[in-house]
């Protein structure tokens, strides 16, 4: 396949998948926003289209006309360089444009993108190609957010709706046997992205780190293991928690992971396929950094740093849950922000957040990399996040 054909096929496949996963939704499901961090499906569909329109079509295609002059205001997320926008918590207040019109907007952007790609882009300037890849990676990130945001929204509904009978991925993952620890030797390890292939700017700056002897678990923590922590009074022992975690726990009356409910003395778990009894030996999910840290304290061990995780990743299976690390989200040596709006993609979030490594079952196919650095605030737990222990 020639490059142009490959580019347009990849573009179509990834764009189609976003629509594919919306298929079981009813029109009303597209609009609701349950919290500031969770965007409605309609907004996700518009925003990912806006990304291609703003960063490629409007900049590189002289024939391109905006679908609607007002849409950038609706679908810009956090790019100050790209202008004013609807407040984040107001994304669910928009009954217009209708779902139908947002699909028409997508089609308009797709048609323009495909003819732009098929004519070979802009003559004498190849810089759009990196933005095309960034736009596709961005779309895949929003596909994972589609699942996590929809789950959060459905969970707020007293009817606890189901997405469908089956998901394209398994939410419940059975743990393999007993947890064992893998030992790694002290020494110098290479960290960060190198070579060809896509990486976000926050993974660049390939560098060496010195690690001391450490051990890391060969699998993630299960529901059973976490239940022992709950039953042992883990949520009421302040000695296990950070100061701000203890305040968070008390203020929000936290007693269990997100989506756990106690029904007649029995723990239940809400998933996109409905409310079910907790499966004992399946991998724990929807856990905050605060909880992951407290659990490790209770176990008498700790969380790995992101460097230990990366140094050891060939030794264990990953990709089922985003794995909490004990590393603050900071720039690697030599980190450079791109000029303009795309420079806002990662760099400006490098304060007060923690790094999660790996990928989750909800991560789109082809979006997993061992150098990937995801990041969230320490209290956030609506992602498919879990715990790997280290010592
Ligand atoms: Fe985005």
PDB file of N, CA and C and ligand atoms in Angstrom, residues 43-44 47-48 50-51 75 77-79 91 138-139 141-142 145 345, ligand 1:
ATOM      1  N   UNK A  43     -20.046  15.739  22.761  1.00  0.00           N
ATOM      2  CA  UNK A  43     -18.939  16.695  22.825  1.00  0.00           C
ATOM      3  C   UNK A  43     -17.644  16.027  22.358  1.00  0.00           C
ATOM      4  N   UNK A  44     -17.403  14.777  22.800  1.00  0.00           N
ATOM      5  CA  UNK A  44     -16.200  14.044  22.352  1.00  0.00           C
ATOM      6  C   UNK A  44     -16.153  13.937  20.827  1.00  0.00           C
ATOM      7  N   UNK A  47     -15.420  17.473  19.495  1.00  0.00           N
ATOM      8  CA  UNK A  47     -14.083  17.942  19.877  1.00  0.00           C
ATOM      9  C   UNK A  47     -12.972  17.270  19.053  1.00  0.00           C
ATOM     10  N   UNK A  48     -13.081  15.968  18.833  1.00  0.00           N
ATOM     11  CA  UNK A  48     -12.047  15.263  18.061  1.00  0.00           C
ATOM     12  C   UNK A  48     -12.052  15.736  16.598  1.00  0.00           C
ATOM     13  N   UNK A  50     -13.023  18.863  15.732  1.00  0.00           N
ATOM     14  CA  UNK A  50     -12.465  20.214  15.862  1.00  0.00           C
ATOM     15  C   UNK A  50     -10.931  20.179  15.816  1.00  0.00           C
ATOM     16  N   UNK A  51     -10.344  19.154  16.434  1.00  0.00           N
ATOM     17  CA  UNK A  51      -8.886  19.028  16.489  1.00  0.00           C
ATOM     18  C   UNK A  51      -8.297  18.990  15.074  1.00  0.00           C
ATOM     19  N   UNK A  75     -16.170  23.441  20.879  1.00  0.00           N
ATOM     20  CA  UNK A  75     -15.423  22.174  20.904  1.00  0.00           C
ATOM     21  C   UNK A  75     -13.933  22.290  21.213  1.00  0.00           C
ATOM     22  N   UNK A  77     -11.114  22.341  23.841  1.00  0.00           N
ATOM     23  CA  UNK A  77     -11.121  21.797  25.206  1.00  0.00           C
ATOM     24  C   UNK A  77     -10.373  22.715  26.165  1.00  0.00           C
ATOM     25  N   UNK A  78      -9.039  22.777  26.003  1.00  0.00           N
ATOM     26  CA  UNK A  78      -8.245  23.556  26.966  1.00  0.00           C
ATOM     27  C   UNK A  78      -7.137  24.358  26.306  1.00  0.00           C
ATOM     28  N   UNK A  79      -7.211  24.558  24.998  1.00  0.00           N
ATOM     29  CA  UNK A  79      -6.117  25.217  24.280  1.00  0.00           C
ATOM     30  C   UNK A  79      -6.315  26.733  24.289  1.00  0.00           C
ATOM     31  N   UNK A  91     -20.280  21.511  29.299  1.00  0.00           N
ATOM     32  CA  UNK A  91     -20.360  20.758  28.043  1.00  0.00           C
ATOM     33  C   UNK A  91     -21.659  19.962  27.922  1.00  0.00           C
ATOM     34  N   UNK A 138      -4.838  11.415  19.524  1.00  0.00           N
ATOM     35  CA  UNK A 138      -5.780  12.181  20.343  1.00  0.00           C
ATOM     36  C   UNK A 138      -7.176  11.561  20.271  1.00  0.00           C
ATOM     37  N   UNK A 139      -7.586  11.182  19.075  1.00  0.00           N
ATOM     38  CA  UNK A 139      -8.900  10.549  18.896  1.00  0.00           C
ATOM     39  C   UNK A 139      -8.965   9.250  19.715  1.00  0.00           C
ATOM     40  N   UNK A 141      -7.297   8.550  22.412  1.00  0.00           N
ATOM     41  CA  UNK A 141      -7.409   8.899  23.842  1.00  0.00           C
ATOM     42  C   UNK A 141      -8.859   9.190  24.196  1.00  0.00           C
ATOM     43  N   UNK A 142      -9.537   9.887  23.292  1.00  0.00           N
ATOM     44  CA  UNK A 142     -10.948  10.200  23.558  1.00  0.00           C
ATOM     45  C   UNK A 142     -11.837   8.972  23.449  1.00  0.00           C
ATOM     46  N   UNK A 145     -11.750   7.698  26.822  1.00  0.00           N
ATOM     47  CA  UNK A 145     -12.568   8.586  27.657  1.00  0.00           C
ATOM     48  C   UNK A 145     -14.052   8.347  27.414  1.00  0.00           C
ATOM     49  N   UNK A 345      -0.503  20.502  24.859  1.00  0.00           N
ATOM     50  CA  UNK A 345      -1.038  19.133  24.951  1.00  0.00           C
ATOM     51  C   UNK A 345      -0.682  18.470  26.285  1.00  0.00           C
TER      52      UNK A 345
HETATM   53 FE1  LIG B   1      -8.865  16.368  23.666  1.00  0.00          FE
END
